[in-house]
Coordinates of C-alpha atoms in Angstrom, one line a residue:
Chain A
X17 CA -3.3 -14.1 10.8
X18 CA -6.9 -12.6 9.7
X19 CA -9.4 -15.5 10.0
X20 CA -10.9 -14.0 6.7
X21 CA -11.2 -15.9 3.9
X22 CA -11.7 -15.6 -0.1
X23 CA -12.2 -18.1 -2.8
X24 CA -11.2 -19.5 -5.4
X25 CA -7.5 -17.9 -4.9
X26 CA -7.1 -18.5 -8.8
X27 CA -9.7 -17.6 -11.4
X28 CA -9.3 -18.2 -15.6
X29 CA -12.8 -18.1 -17.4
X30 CA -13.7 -16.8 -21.0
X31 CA -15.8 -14.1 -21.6
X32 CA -19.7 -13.9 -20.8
X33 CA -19.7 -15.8 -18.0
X34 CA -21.4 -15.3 -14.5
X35 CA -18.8 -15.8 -11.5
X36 CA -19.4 -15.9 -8.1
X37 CA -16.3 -15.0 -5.5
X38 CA -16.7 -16.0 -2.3
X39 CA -15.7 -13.8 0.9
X40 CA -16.1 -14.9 4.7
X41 CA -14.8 -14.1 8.0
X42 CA -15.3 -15.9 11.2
X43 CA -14.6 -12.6 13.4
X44 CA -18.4 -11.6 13.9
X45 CA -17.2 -8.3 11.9
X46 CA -20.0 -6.0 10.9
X47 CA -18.3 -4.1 8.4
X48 CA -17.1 -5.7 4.8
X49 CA -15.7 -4.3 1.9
X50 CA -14.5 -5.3 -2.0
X51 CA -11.6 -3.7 -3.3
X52 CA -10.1 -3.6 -7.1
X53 CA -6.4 -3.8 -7.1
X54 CA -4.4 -3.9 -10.3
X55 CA -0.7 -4.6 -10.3
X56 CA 1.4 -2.1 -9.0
X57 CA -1.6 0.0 -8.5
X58 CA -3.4 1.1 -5.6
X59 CA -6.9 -0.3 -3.9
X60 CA -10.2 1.0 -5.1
X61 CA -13.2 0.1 -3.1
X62 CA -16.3 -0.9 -5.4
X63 CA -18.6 -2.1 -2.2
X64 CA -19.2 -2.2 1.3
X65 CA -21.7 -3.3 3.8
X66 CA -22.1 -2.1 7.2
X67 CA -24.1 -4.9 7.9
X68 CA -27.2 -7.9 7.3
X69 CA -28.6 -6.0 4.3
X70 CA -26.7 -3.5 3.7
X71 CA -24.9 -2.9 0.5
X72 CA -23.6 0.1 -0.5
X73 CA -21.3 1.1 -4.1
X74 CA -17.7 2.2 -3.7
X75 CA -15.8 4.9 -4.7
X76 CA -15.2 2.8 -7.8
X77 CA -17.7 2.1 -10.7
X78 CA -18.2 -1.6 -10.6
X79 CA -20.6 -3.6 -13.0
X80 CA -20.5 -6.5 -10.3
X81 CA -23.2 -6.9 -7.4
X82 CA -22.7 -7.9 -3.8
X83 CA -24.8 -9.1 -1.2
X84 CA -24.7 -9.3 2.8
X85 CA -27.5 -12.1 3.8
X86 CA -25.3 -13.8 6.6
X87 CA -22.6 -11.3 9.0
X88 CA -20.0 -13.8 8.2
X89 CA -20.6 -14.2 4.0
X90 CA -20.3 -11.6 1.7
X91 CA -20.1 -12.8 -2.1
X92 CA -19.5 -10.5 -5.5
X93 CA -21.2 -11.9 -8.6
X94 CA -20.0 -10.5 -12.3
X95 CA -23.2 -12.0 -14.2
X96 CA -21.2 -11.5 -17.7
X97 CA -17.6 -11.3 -17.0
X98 CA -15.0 -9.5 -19.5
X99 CA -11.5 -8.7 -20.2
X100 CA -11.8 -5.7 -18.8
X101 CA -12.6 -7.2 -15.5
X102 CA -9.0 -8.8 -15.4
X103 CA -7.9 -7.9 -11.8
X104 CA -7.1 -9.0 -7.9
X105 CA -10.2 -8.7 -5.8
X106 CA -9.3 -8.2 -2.3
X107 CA -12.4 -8.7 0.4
X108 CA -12.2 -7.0 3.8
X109 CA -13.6 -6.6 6.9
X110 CA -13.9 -4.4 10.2
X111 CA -14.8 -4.3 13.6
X112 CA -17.8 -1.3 14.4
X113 CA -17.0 -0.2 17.7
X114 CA -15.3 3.2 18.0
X115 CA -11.8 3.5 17.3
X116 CA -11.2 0.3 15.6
X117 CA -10.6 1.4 12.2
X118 CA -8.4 -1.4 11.1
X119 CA -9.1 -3.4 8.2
X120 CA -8.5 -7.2 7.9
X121 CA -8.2 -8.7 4.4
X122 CA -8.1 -12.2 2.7
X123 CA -5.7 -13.1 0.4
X124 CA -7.6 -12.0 -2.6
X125 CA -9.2 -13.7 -6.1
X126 CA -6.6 -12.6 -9.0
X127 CA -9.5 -13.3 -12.1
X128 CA -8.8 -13.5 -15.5
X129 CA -10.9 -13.0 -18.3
X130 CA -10.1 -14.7 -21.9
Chain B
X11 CA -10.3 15.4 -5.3
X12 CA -9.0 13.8 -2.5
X13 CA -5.4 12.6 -3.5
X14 CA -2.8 10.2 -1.8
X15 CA 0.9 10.3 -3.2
X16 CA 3.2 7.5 -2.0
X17 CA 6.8 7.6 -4.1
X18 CA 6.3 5.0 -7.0
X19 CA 9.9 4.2 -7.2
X20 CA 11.1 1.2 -5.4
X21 CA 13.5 2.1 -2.3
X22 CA 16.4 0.0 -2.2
X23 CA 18.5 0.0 1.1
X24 CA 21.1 -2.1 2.8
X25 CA 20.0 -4.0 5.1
X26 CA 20.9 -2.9 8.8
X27 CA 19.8 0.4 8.0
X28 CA 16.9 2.9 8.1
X29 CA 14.4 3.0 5.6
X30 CA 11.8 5.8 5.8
X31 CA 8.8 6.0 3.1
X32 CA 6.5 8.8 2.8
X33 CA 2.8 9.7 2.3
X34 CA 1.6 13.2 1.2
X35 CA -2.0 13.8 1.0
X36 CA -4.3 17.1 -0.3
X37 CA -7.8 17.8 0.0
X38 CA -8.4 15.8 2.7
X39 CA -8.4 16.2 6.8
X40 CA -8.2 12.9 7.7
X41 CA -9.3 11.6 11.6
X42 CA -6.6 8.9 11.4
X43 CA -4.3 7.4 9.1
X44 CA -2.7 4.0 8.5
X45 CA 0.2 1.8 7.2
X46 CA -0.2 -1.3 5.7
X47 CA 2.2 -4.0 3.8
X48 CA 1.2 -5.8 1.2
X49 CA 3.2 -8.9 -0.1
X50 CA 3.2 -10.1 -3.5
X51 CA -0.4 -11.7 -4.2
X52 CA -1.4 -11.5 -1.0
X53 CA -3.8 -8.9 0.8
X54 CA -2.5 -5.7 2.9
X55 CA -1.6 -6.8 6.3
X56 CA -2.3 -3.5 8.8
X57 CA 0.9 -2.1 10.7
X58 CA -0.1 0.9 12.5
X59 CA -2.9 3.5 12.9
X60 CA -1.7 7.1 13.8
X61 CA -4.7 9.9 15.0
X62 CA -4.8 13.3 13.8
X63 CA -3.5 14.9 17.3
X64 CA -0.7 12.3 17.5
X65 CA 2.6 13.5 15.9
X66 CA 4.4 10.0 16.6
X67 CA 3.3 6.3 17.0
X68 CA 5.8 3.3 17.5
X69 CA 5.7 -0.7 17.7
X70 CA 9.0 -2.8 17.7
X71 CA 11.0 -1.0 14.7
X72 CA 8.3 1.1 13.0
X73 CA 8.1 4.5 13.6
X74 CA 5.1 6.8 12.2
X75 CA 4.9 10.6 12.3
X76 CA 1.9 12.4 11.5
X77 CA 2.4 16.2 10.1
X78 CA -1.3 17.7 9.9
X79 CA 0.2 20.9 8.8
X80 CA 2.1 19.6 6.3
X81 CA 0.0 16.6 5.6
X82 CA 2.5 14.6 5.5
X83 CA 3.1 10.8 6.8
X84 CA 6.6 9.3 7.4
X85 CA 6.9 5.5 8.2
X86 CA 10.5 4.3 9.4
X87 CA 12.0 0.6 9.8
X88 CA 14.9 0.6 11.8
X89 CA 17.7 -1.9 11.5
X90 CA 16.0 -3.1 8.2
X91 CA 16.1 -6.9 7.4
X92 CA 15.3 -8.5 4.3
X93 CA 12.2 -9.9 5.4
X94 CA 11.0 -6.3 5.4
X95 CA 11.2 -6.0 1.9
X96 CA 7.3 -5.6 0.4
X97 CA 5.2 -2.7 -0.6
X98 CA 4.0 -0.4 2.1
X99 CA 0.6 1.3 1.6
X100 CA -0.6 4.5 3.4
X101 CA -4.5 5.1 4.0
X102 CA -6.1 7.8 4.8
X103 CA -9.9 7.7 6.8
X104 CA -12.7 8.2 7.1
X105 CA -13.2 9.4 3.7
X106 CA -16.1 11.6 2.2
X107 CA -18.3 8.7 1.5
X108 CA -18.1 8.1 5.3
X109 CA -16.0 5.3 7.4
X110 CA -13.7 4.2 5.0
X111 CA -10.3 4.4 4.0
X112 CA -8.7 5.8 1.1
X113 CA -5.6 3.9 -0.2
X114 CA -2.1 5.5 -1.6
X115 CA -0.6 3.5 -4.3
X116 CA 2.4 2.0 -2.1
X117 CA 6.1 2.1 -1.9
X118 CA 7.9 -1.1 -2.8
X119 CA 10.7 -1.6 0.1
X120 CA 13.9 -3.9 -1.4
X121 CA 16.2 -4.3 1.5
X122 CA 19.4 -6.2 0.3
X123 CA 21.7 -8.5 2.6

């Protein structure tokens, strides 16, 4: 079991509001990620951070932000959220020593936007 | 583009026998490549990581191959149980942008009693 955690599990809120989603990991990872996942669809990664600081965009347009002030934390904030931003958010992490290439994820934020 | 094709149609087998999924890729020479499963509402889980000068990588019942030439993946459960049914994801690294992965869009496994 991945000791990597996201919250809330569960998210309903009406349009035009700001959300936070939270994303921690107690495995001293340096490496964390934010995918996009639709249903039935596959995972698009919108941002990553190799580390303290560091925040970088995905492959993915995204109109949320991230940022990487603790190892362990790594929140996404919508600051007006809309229907079109009705998905599961999956948060990941990864070790940075050579030839651990593995990704551990939580168990994801499925938001929904009225 | 780089693209990752994983059949979209479930695969439904009896349980007891082998189920084998597959993972084509093009425009892309991957270092490595990776299986995951994914449960309903729940994040990928990772399986098994295959480098590009391995052709085959086993744990317990799974079986990977890695085809460079073909670019081709194959992922096989042996002596399939119902609690193997979920979707299995293939994902291909590092890609362009640098260390990450690139993520097919899964096979859903059904394996019936």
């Amino acid at each position: 079991e991945a000791d990597i955690y996201q919250t809330p599990r569960y998210l309903v809120i009406g349009t035009g509001k700001k959300i936070t989603l939270e994303c921690s990991q107690t495995m001293g990872h340096d490496k964390m990620y934010w995918y996009q996942q639709d249903p039935g669809m596959e995972l698009h990664l919108i941002h990553y951070s190799y580390g303290v600081n560091s925040t970088e965009k995905g492959d993915l347009s995204s109109e949320s932000t991230v940022s990487r002030i603790r190892t362990e934390h790594f929140p996404l904030t919508l600051e007006s959220a809309r229907p079109s931003h009705t998905s599961q958010y999956l948060c990941a992490s990864s070790e940075s020593l050579s030839g651990k290439y593995e990704q551990y994820f939580g168990p994801g934020t499925r938001l929904t936007v009225t | 583009s780089q693209k990752i094709e994983q059949n979209s149609e479930a695969l439904n087998i009896q349980e007891g026998k082998t189920a084998t999924l597959t993972c084509n890729y093009t425009n892309y020479s991957p270092a490595y490549l990776q299986w995951y499963r994914q449960d309903p509402g729940r994040g990928p889980v990772f399986l098994l990581l295959i480098r590009e000068n391995e052709k085959e990588k086993r744990k317990e019942r799974l079986k990977v191959t890695f085809d460079t030439t073909l670019k081709q993946s194959l992922f096989h459960i042996t002596a399939s149980q119902p609690a193997d049914s979920a979707t299995y994801l293939c994902a291909l690294g590092p890609n362009n942008a640098g260390n990450m992965l690139t993520f097919g869009g899964g096979t859903r496994l059904m394996v019936k009693p």
